CSV table of C-alpha atoms in Angstrom, one decimal:
chain,number,residue,atom,x,y,z
A,303,MET,CA,0.2,0.1,0.1
A,304,LEU,CA,3.0,1.9,0.1
A,305,PHE,CA,4.1,2.0,-3.1
A,306,SER,CA,0.1,2.1,-4.6
A,307,PHE,CA,-0.6,4.8,-1.7
A,308,VAL,CA,3.2,7.2,-2.9
A,309,LEU,CA,2.4,6.6,-6.6
A,310,THR,CA,-1.9,7.8,-7.3
A,311,LEU,CA,-1.5,10.2,-4.6
A,312,GLY,CA,1.9,11.7,-6.6
A,313,MET,CA,0.4,11.6,-9.7
A,314,ALA,CA,-2.7,13.6,-8.3
A,315,GLY,CA,-0.6,16.4,-6.7
A,316,CYS,CA,1.5,17.0,-10.1
A,317,ALA,CA,-0.9,16.4,-12.1
A,318,LYS,CA,-0.6,19.9,-13.8
A,319,SER,CA,2.7,19.6,-15.1
A,320,MET,CA,2.2,16.3,-15.8
A,321,ILE,CA,-0.4,16.6,-18.1
A,322,GLN,CA,1.2,19.7,-19.3
A,323,VAL,CA,4.3,18.0,-19.9
A,324,LEU,CA,3.1,15.0,-21.7
A,325,ILE,CA,0.4,15.5,-23.7
A,326,GLY,CA,-0.1,19.4,-23.2
A,327,ASP,CA,-2.1,22.5,-22.9
A,328,GLN,CA,-5.3,21.5,-24.4
A,329,TRP,CA,-5.5,18.7,-21.9
A,330,LEU,CA,-5.4,20.8,-18.6
A,331,GLY,CA,-9.5,20.4,-17.9
A,332,CYS,CA,-8.7,17.1,-18.0
A,333,ILE,CA,-6.6,17.3,-14.5
A,334,PRO,CA,-9.7,17.2,-12.3
A,335,PHE,CA,-10.7,14.1,-13.5
A,336,LEU,CA,-7.4,12.6,-13.2
A,337,GLN,CA,-6.8,13.0,-9.4
A,338,ILE,CA,-10.2,11.5,-8.8
A,339,LEU,CA,-9.0,8.6,-10.3
A,340,CYS,CA,-6.3,9.4,-8.3
A,341,PHE,CA,-8.7,8.2,-5.6
A,342,SER,CA,-10.3,6.4,-6.8
A,343,LEU,CA,-7.5,3.5,-7.9
A,344,MET,CA,-5.5,4.0,-4.9
A,345,LEU,CA,-7.3,1.3,-3.5
A,346,TYR,CA,-6.3,-1.4,-5.4
A,347,PRO,CA,-4.6,-3.8,-4.0
A,348,LEU,CA,-6.0,-3.9,-0.6
A,349,HIS,CA,-9.6,-4.9,-3.0
A,350,ALA,CA,-7.8,-7.7,-4.8
A,351,LEU,CA,-5.6,-8.5,-1.4
A,352,ASN,CA,-9.1,-9.4,-0.1
A,353,LEU,CA,-10.5,-10.7,-2.8
A,354,ASN,CA,-7.7,-13.5,-3.0
A,355,MET,CA,-8.3,-14.1,0.6
A,356,LEU,CA,-11.7,-15.0,-0.5
A,357,GLN,CA,-10.7,-17.3,-3.3
A,358,VAL,CA,-7.4,-18.8,-0.9
A,359,GLN,CA,-9.5,-20.0,1.7
A,360,GLY,CA,-12.2,-21.4,-1.0
A,361,ARG,CA,-14.9,-19.1,-0.6
A,362,SER,CA,-15.6,-18.7,-4.4
A,363,ASP,CA,-19.4,-18.5,-3.6
A,364,LEU,CA,-18.9,-16.1,-1.2
A,365,PHE,CA,-16.4,-14.0,-4.0
A,366,LEU,CA,-19.3,-14.7,-6.4
A,367,ARG,CA,-21.6,-12.6,-4.0
A,368,LEU,CA,-19.3,-9.4,-3.5
A,369,GLU,CA,-18.4,-9.4,-7.5
A,370,ILE,CA,-22.3,-9.7,-8.1
A,371,ILE,CA,-22.9,-6.9,-5.3
A,372,LYS,CA,-20.5,-4.5,-6.0
A,373,LYS,CA,-21.6,-4.7,-9.8
A,374,CYS,CA,-24.7,-4.3,-9.1
A,375,VAL,CA,-23.6,-0.5,-6.9
A,376,PHE,CA,-21.1,0.4,-9.5
A,377,VAL,CA,-24.1,1.1,-12.3
A,378,ILE,CA,-24.7,3.9,-9.9
A,379,PRO,CA,-21.7,6.3,-11.5
A,380,LEU,CA,-22.8,4.7,-14.6
A,381,LEU,CA,-26.4,6.1,-14.4
A,382,LEU,CA,-24.5,9.7,-13.1
A,383,GLY,CA,-22.8,9.8,-15.9
A,384,ILE,CA,-25.1,9.1,-18.3
A,385,PHE,CA,-27.7,11.8,-16.8
A,386,VAL,CA,-25.7,14.4,-15.3
A,387,ASP,CA,-21.6,14.9,-15.3
A,388,ILE,CA,-19.6,12.3,-15.9
A,389,TYR,CA,-17.6,14.9,-13.1
A,390,TYR,CA,-19.8,13.4,-10.8
A,391,MET,CA,-19.4,9.4,-12.3
A,392,LEU,CA,-15.4,9.8,-11.1
A,393,LEU,CA,-16.7,11.6,-7.9
A,394,GLY,CA,-19.0,8.0,-7.7
A,395,SER,CA,-16.7,6.2,-8.2
A,396,VAL,CA,-14.5,7.1,-5.3
A,397,VAL,CA,-17.6,6.9,-2.9
A,398,THR,CA,-18.3,2.9,-4.7
A,399,GLY,CA,-14.7,2.2,-4.8
A,400,TRP,CA,-14.5,3.1,-0.8
A,401,PHE,CA,-17.7,0.5,-0.2
A,402,ALA,CA,-16.3,-2.2,-2.5
A,403,TYR,CA,-13.0,-2.3,-0.2
A,404,TYR,CA,-15.6,-1.7,2.5
A,405,LEU,CA,-17.3,-5.3,2.0
A,406,ASN,CA,-14.1,-7.1,0.0
A,407,ALA,CA,-12.7,-6.4,3.7
A,408,TYR,CA,-16.1,-7.1,5.9
A,409,TYR,CA,-16.0,-10.4,4.2
A,410,SER,CA,-12.7,-11.4,4.1
A,411,GLY,CA,-11.7,-10.6,6.5
A,412,PRO,CA,-12.7,-13.3,9.6
A,413,ALA,CA,-11.6,-15.7,7.4
A,414,ILE,CA,-8.0,-14.5,7.7
A,415,ASP,CA,-8.4,-13.5,11.4
A,416,TYR,CA,-7.8,-9.6,9.8
A,417,SER,CA,-10.7,-7.5,10.7
A,418,ILE,CA,-11.0,-3.6,8.7
A,419,LYS,CA,-10.4,-1.6,11.7
A,420,GLU,CA,-6.7,-3.6,12.1
A,421,GLN,CA,-6.1,-3.3,8.1
A,422,ILE,CA,-7.2,0.5,8.2
A,423,ILE,CA,-4.4,0.9,11.4
A,424,ASP,CA,-1.8,-1.0,9.3
A,425,ILE,CA,-2.3,1.7,6.4
A,426,LEU,CA,-2.6,4.8,8.2
A,427,PRO,CA,0.8,5.7,8.2
A,428,SER,CA,1.3,4.9,4.4
A,429,PHE,CA,-1.6,6.9,3.9
A,430,ASP,CA,0.0,9.7,5.5
A,431,ILE,CA,3.2,9.8,4.3
A,432,ALA,CA,1.2,9.6,1.0
A,433,LEU,CA,-0.9,12.6,1.7
A,434,THR,CA,1.8,14.9,3.1
A,435,MET,CA,4.4,14.1,0.4
A,436,ALA,CA,1.4,15.3,-2.1
A,437,SER,CA,-0.1,18.1,-0.7
A,438,ILE,CA,3.6,19.4,-0.4
A,439,VAL,CA,4.3,18.1,-4.6
A,440,TYR,CA,0.5,19.5,-5.4
A,441,ALA,CA,1.9,23.1,-3.1
A,442,MET,CA,4.9,23.3,-5.5
A,443,SER,CA,2.5,23.6,-8.7
A,444,TYR,CA,2.1,27.0,-7.4
A,445,ILE,CA,5.7,28.1,-8.2
A,446,PRO,CA,6.3,30.1,-11.3
A,447,LEU,CA,8.7,27.5,-13.3
A,448,SER,CA,7.8,26.7,-16.9
A,449,PRO,CA,5.7,22.6,-16.5
A,450,TYR,CA,8.7,20.8,-18.2
A,451,LEU,CA,11.4,21.7,-15.2
A,452,LEU,CA,8.7,21.4,-12.5
A,453,PHE,CA,7.5,18.6,-12.9
A,454,PRO,CA,11.6,16.4,-12.8
A,455,ILE,CA,11.4,18.5,-9.3
A,456,GLN,CA,8.2,17.5,-7.8
A,457,ILE,CA,9.0,14.1,-9.1
A,458,VAL,CA,12.7,13.6,-7.0
A,459,CYS,CA,10.8,16.2,-4.1
A,460,GLY,CA,8.4,14.0,-3.9
A,461,ALA,CA,10.8,10.8,-3.4
A,462,VAL,CA,13.0,12.8,-1.1
A,463,ILE,CA,10.0,13.6,1.1
A,464,THR,CA,8.4,10.1,1.1
A,465,ILE,CA,11.6,8.7,1.7
A,466,THR,CA,12.6,11.3,4.2
A,467,LEU,CA,9.4,10.7,5.8
A,468,CYS,CA,9.7,7.0,5.4
A,469,ARG,CA,12.9,7.2,7.4
A,470,LEU,CA,11.9,9.3,10.5
A,471,CYS,CA,8.4,7.0,11.0
A,472,LYS,CA,10.2,3.9,10.9
A,473,LEU,CA,7.6,2.9,8.9
A,474,PRO,CA,8.4,-0.7,8.5
A,475,GLU,CA,7.1,-1.3,4.6
A,476,TYR,CA,10.0,1.4,4.2
A,477,ASN,CA,12.4,-0.4,5.7
A,478,GLU,CA,12.0,-3.9,3.8
A,479,VAL,CA,11.9,-2.5,1.0
A,480,GLU,CA,14.6,-0.8,1.0
A,481,GLY,CA,16.2,-3.8,2.7
A,482,ILE,CA,14.9,-5.7,-0.3
A,483,ALA,CA,16.7,-3.7,-2.5
A,484,LEU,CA,19.7,-2.9,-1.3
A,485,ARG,CA,20.8,-6.9,-1.0
A,486,LEU,CA,19.7,-6.5,-5.2
A,487,LEU,CA,22.1,-3.8,-6.3
A,488,ARG,CA,25.1,-5.7,-3.5
A,489,LEU,CA,23.6,-8.8,-5.8
A,490,ASN,CA,24.3,-7.2,-8.8
A,491,ARG,CA,27.7,-6.0,-8.1
């Protein structure tokens, strides 16, 4: 979740300069949509883990029921997009994404002895670090620089802020990733 939060929230934070550099100023109108999609998709790894746990536990019946319920609920944002506005469809996808996570975690939690509350407590430090980094990167969007200069600066600052905060907080997930990376570097020498 550390990677998911950092990447999705970081992308939301530097969306303006990223859009300008990668596809041009004519696409600036899509920035809010990209930012909403980032918030909608940041929990995807948790969805996948919870659903995989149901399948590993042999609960494909429950997996199927949850998928049917979620697909029925996902019709609501589609209807908002068709009859109201795509902006509301995307906001609805954020709400339904969080609802889907709740369903997945609620039903897989007892099977793996890992409740929603425990999952949230475990991912909250990663979320806080990513949100702090994304807020700073977003604030940098107001610096009057060329997007071709600002975008790489935002990426580097985002990485430095994330690494610094992870080290200061002694985040176990980061320590594990850093240990793996260091071992791989030593093996490749």
